[in-house]
Every structure is written in structure tokens, then in C-alpha cells.
PDB file of C-alpha atoms in Angstrom:
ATOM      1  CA  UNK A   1     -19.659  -4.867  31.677  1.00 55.00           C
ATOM      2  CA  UNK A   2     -15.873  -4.733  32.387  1.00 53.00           C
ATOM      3  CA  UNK A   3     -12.753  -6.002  30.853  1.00 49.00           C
ATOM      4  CA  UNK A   4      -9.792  -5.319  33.028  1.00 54.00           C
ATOM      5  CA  UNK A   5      -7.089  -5.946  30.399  1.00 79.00           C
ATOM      6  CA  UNK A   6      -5.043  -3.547  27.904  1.00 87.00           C
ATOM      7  CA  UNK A   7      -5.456  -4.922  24.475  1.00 92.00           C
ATOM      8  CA  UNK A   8      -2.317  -6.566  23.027  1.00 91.00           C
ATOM      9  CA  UNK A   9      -3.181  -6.578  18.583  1.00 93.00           C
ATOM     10  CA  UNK A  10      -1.903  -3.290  17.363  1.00 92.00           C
ATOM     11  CA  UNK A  11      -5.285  -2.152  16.553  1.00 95.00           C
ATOM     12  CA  UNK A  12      -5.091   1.900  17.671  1.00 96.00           C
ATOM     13  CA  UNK A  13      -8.586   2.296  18.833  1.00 96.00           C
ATOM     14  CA  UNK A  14      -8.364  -0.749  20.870  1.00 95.00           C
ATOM     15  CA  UNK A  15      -5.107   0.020  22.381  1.00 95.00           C
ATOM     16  CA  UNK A  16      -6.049   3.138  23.280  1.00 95.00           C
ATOM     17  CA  UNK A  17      -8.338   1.982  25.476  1.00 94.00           C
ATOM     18  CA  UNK A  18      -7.633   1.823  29.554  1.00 91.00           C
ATOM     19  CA  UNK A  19      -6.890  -1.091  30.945  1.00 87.00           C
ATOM     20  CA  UNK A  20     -10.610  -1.778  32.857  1.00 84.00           C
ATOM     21  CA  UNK A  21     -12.427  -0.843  30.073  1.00 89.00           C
ATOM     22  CA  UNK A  22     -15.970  -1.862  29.082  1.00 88.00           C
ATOM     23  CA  UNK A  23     -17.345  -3.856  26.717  1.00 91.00           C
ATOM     24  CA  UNK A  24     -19.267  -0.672  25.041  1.00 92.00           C
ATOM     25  CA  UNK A  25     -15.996   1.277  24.939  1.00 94.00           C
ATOM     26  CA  UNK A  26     -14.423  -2.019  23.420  1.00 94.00           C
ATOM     27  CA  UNK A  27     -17.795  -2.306  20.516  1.00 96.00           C
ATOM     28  CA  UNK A  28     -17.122   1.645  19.482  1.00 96.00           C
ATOM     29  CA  UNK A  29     -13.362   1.406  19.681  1.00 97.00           C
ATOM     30  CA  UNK A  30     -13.767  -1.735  17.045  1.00 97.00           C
ATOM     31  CA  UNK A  31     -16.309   0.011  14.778  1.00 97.00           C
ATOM     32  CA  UNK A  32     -14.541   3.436  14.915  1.00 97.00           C
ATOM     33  CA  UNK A  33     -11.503   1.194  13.859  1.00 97.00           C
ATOM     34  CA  UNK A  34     -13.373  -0.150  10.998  1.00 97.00           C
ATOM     35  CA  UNK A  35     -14.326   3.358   9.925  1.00 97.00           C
ATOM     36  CA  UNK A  36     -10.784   4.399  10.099  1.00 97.00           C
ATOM     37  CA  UNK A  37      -9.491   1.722   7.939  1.00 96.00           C
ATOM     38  CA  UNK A  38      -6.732   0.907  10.773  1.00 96.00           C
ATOM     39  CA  UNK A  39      -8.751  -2.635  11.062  1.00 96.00           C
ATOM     40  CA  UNK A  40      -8.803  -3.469   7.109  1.00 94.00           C
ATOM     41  CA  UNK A  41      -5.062  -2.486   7.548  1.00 94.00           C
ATOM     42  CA  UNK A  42      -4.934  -4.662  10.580  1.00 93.00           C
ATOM     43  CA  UNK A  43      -6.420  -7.832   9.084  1.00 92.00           C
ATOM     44  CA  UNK A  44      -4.574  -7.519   5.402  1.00 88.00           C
ATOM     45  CA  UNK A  45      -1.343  -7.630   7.524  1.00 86.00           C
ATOM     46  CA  UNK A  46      -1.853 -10.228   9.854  1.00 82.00           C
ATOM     47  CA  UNK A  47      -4.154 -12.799   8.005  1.00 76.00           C
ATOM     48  CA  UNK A  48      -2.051 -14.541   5.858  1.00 72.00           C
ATOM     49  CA  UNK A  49      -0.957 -18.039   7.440  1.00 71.00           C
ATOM     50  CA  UNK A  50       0.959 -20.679   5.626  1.00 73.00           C
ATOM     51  CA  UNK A  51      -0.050 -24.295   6.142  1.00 76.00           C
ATOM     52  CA  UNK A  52       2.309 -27.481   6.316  1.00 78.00           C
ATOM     53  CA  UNK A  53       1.804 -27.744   2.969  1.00 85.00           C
ATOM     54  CA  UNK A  54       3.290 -24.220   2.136  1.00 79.00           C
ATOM     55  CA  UNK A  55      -0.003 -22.968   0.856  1.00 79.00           C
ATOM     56  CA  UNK A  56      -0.841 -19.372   1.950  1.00 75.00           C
ATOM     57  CA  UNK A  57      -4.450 -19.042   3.674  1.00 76.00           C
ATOM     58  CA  UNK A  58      -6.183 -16.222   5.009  1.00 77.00           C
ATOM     59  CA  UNK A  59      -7.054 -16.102   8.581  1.00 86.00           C
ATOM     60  CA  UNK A  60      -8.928 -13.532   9.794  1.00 90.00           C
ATOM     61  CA  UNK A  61     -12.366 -12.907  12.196  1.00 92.00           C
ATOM     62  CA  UNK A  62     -13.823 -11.069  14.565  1.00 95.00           C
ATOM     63  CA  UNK A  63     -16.301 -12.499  17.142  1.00 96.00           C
ATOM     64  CA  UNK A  64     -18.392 -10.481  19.220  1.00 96.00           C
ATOM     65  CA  UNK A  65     -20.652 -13.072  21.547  1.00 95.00           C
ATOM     66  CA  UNK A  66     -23.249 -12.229  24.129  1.00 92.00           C
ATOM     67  CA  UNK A  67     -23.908 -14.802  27.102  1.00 86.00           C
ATOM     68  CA  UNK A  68     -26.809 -15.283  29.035  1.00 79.00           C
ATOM     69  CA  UNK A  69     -28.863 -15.923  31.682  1.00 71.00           C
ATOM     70  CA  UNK A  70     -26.269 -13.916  33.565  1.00 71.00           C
ATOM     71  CA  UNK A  71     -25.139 -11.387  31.267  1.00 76.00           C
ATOM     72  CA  UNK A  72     -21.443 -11.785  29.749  1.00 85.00           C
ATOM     73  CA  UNK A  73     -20.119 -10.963  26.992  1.00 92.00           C
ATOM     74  CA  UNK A  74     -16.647 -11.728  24.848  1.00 93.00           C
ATOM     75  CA  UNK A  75     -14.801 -10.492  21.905  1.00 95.00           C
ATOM     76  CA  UNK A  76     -12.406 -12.571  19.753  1.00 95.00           C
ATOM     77  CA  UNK A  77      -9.945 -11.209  17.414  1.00 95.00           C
ATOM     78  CA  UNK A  78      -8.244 -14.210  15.514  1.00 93.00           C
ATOM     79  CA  UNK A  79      -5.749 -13.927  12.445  1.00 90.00           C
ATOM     80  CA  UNK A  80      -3.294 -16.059  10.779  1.00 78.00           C
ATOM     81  CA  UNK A  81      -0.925 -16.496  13.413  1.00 76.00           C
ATOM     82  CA  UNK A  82      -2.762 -15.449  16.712  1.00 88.00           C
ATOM     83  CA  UNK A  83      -5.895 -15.385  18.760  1.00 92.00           C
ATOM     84  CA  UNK A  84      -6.422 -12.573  21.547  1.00 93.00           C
ATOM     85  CA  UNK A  85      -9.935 -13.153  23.449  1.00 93.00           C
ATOM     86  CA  UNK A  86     -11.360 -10.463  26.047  1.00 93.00           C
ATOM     87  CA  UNK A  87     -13.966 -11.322  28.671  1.00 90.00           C
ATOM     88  CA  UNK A  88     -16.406  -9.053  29.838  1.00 88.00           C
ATOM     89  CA  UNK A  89     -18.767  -9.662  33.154  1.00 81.00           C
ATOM     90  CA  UNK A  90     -20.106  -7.459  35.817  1.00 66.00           C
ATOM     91  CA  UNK A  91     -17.195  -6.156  37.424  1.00 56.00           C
ATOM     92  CA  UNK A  92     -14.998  -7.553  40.254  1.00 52.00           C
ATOM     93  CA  UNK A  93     -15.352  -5.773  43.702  1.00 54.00           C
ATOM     94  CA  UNK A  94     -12.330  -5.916  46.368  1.00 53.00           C
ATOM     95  CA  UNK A  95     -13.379  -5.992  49.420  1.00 60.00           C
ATOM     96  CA  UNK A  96     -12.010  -3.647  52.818  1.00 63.00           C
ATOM     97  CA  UNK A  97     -10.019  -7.120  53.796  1.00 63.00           C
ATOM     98  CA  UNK A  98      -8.138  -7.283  50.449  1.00 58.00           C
ATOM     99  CA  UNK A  99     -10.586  -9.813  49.464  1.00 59.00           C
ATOM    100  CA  UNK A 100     -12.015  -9.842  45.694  1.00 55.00           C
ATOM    101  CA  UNK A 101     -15.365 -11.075  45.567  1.00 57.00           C
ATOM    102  CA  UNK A 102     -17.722 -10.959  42.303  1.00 57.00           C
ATOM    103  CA  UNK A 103     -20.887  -9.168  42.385  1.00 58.00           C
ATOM    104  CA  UNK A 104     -23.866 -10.783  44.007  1.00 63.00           C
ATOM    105  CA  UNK A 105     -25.928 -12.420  41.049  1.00 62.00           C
ATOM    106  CA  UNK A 106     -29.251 -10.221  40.494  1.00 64.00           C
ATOM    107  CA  UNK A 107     -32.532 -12.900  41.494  1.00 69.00           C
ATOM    108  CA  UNK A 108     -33.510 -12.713  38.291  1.00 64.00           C
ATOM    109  CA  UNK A 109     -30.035 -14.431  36.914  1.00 61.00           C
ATOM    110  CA  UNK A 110     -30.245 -16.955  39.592  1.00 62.00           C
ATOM    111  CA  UNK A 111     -31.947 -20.852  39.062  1.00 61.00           C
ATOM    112  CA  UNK A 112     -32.431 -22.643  36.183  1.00 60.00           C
ATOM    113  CA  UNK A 113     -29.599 -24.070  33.598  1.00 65.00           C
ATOM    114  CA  UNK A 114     -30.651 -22.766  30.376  1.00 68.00           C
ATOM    115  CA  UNK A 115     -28.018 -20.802  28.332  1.00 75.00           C
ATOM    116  CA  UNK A 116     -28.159 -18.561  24.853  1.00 83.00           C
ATOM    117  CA  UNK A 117     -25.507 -17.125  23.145  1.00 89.00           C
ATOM    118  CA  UNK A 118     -25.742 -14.555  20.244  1.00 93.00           C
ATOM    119  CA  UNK A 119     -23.205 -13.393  18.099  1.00 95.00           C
ATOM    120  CA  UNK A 120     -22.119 -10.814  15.317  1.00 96.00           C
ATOM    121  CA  UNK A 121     -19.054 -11.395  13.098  1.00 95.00           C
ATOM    122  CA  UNK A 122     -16.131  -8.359  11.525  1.00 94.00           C
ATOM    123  CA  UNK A 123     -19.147  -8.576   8.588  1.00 95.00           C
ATOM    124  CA  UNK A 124     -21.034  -6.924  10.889  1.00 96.00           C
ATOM    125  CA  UNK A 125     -18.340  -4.964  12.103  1.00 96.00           C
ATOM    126  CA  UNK A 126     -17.058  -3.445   8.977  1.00 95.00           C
ATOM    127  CA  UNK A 127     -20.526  -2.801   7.572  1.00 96.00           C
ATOM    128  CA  UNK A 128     -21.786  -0.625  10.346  1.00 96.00           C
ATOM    129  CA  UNK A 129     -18.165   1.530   9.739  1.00 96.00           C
ATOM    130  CA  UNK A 130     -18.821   1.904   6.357  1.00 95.00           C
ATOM    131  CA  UNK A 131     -22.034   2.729   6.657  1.00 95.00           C
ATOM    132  CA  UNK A 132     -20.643   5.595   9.297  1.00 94.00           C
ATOM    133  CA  UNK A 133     -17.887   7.009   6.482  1.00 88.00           C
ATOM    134  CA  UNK A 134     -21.126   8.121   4.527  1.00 76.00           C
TER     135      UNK A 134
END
């Protein structure tokens, strides 16, 4: 699955990526981040948020989400004061007339209305790079 979009959040693993990267390339970059420590780093420096009441909060989460019956997938990144969100579907294909059309939708994707969505969180995240530091 395909993201055609350079990550802005000055995560180093992220922004390393190219710009049409894939989702799996996006799910290591994150973890390897987490086993770094450039993503704790990340979130103690962006989370804090004040409210209109002057009280500090802290804002900070990671959303992976899976889509189906035609697979998709996204990835959320939200901290105190911003929210980037990257999109990842089967990829675009541009056609000999300059034309971009999506892929064709496999049979098996095609009828019926019923959705799922699953989801892991930076818990998840974080765990699985500590668990690689060992």
C-alpha cells in the first residue's frame, strides 16, 4: 500500500522516507524510531498544549488503523499543537493519456457495505521498540 507524501513531523526515520513510500516502510520507520528514542524525544517536545484556561496538558498519540473490505490503511501522528495524517491505498496508476485512474477493485473487494476497522496505538508502538533494544 502506498503513501505518496514526504512526512512533515521532524521524526528522522519518517522523514527519511521517499516521498511514495509504503505503508510497511512507514510501520518500521515508526518502530525503528521508537527504538531509537528520536520518537520519545519527539513526543516530550511537542506534547505539551496549554488550554484557555492556561493549564498545561499533554497531547500526544499515535494511530495506526487498518480499513477494510478494500484494504486501506492510515497513520495519525497527533501532539499538542498539530495533527499530520497519511493515507495509504493501492497505488494510483497514470495512464498513457495523462490520465490517473485507481486500480481496478479485486472481485473479492467488490459488493456488499460492510466495513471493519482495526487499530494499534504509540503503546503498541513503543513496546514492540523496546522490546527490539533487548
Amino acid at each position: 500500500l502506498e503513501q505518496p507524501q514526504q512526512w512533515q513531523f521532524d521524526i528522522p526515520t519518517l522523514q527519511a522516507l521517499p516521498e511514495s513510500h509504503t505503508l510497511g516502510q512507514a510501520l518500521v520507520a515508526l518502530v525503528e524510531a521508537a527504538k531509537d528514542g528520536s520518537l520519545q524525544a519527539f513526543r516530550d517536545h511537542r506534547r505539551q498544549r496549554k488550554t484557555g484556561s492556561g493549564r498545561t496538558v499533554n497531547v500526544f498519540w499515535i494511530r495506526v488503523t487498518f480499513m477494510g473490505r478494500f484494504p486501506q490503511a492510515r497513520i495519525t501522528i497527533t501532539t499538542g499543537r498539530e495533527q499530520e495524517v497519511k493515507f495509504y491505498s493501492h497505488p494510483i496508476v497514470t495512464e498513457k493519456d495523462g490520465q490517473i485512474r485507481p486500480v481496478e477493485v479485486p472481485e473479492k473487494y467488490k459488493g456488499g457495505d460492510l466495513r471493519w476497522f482495526r487499530e494499534f496505538t504509540d503503546t503498541t508502538v513503543f513496546a514492540i521498540g523496546s522490546l527490539l533494544k533487548t
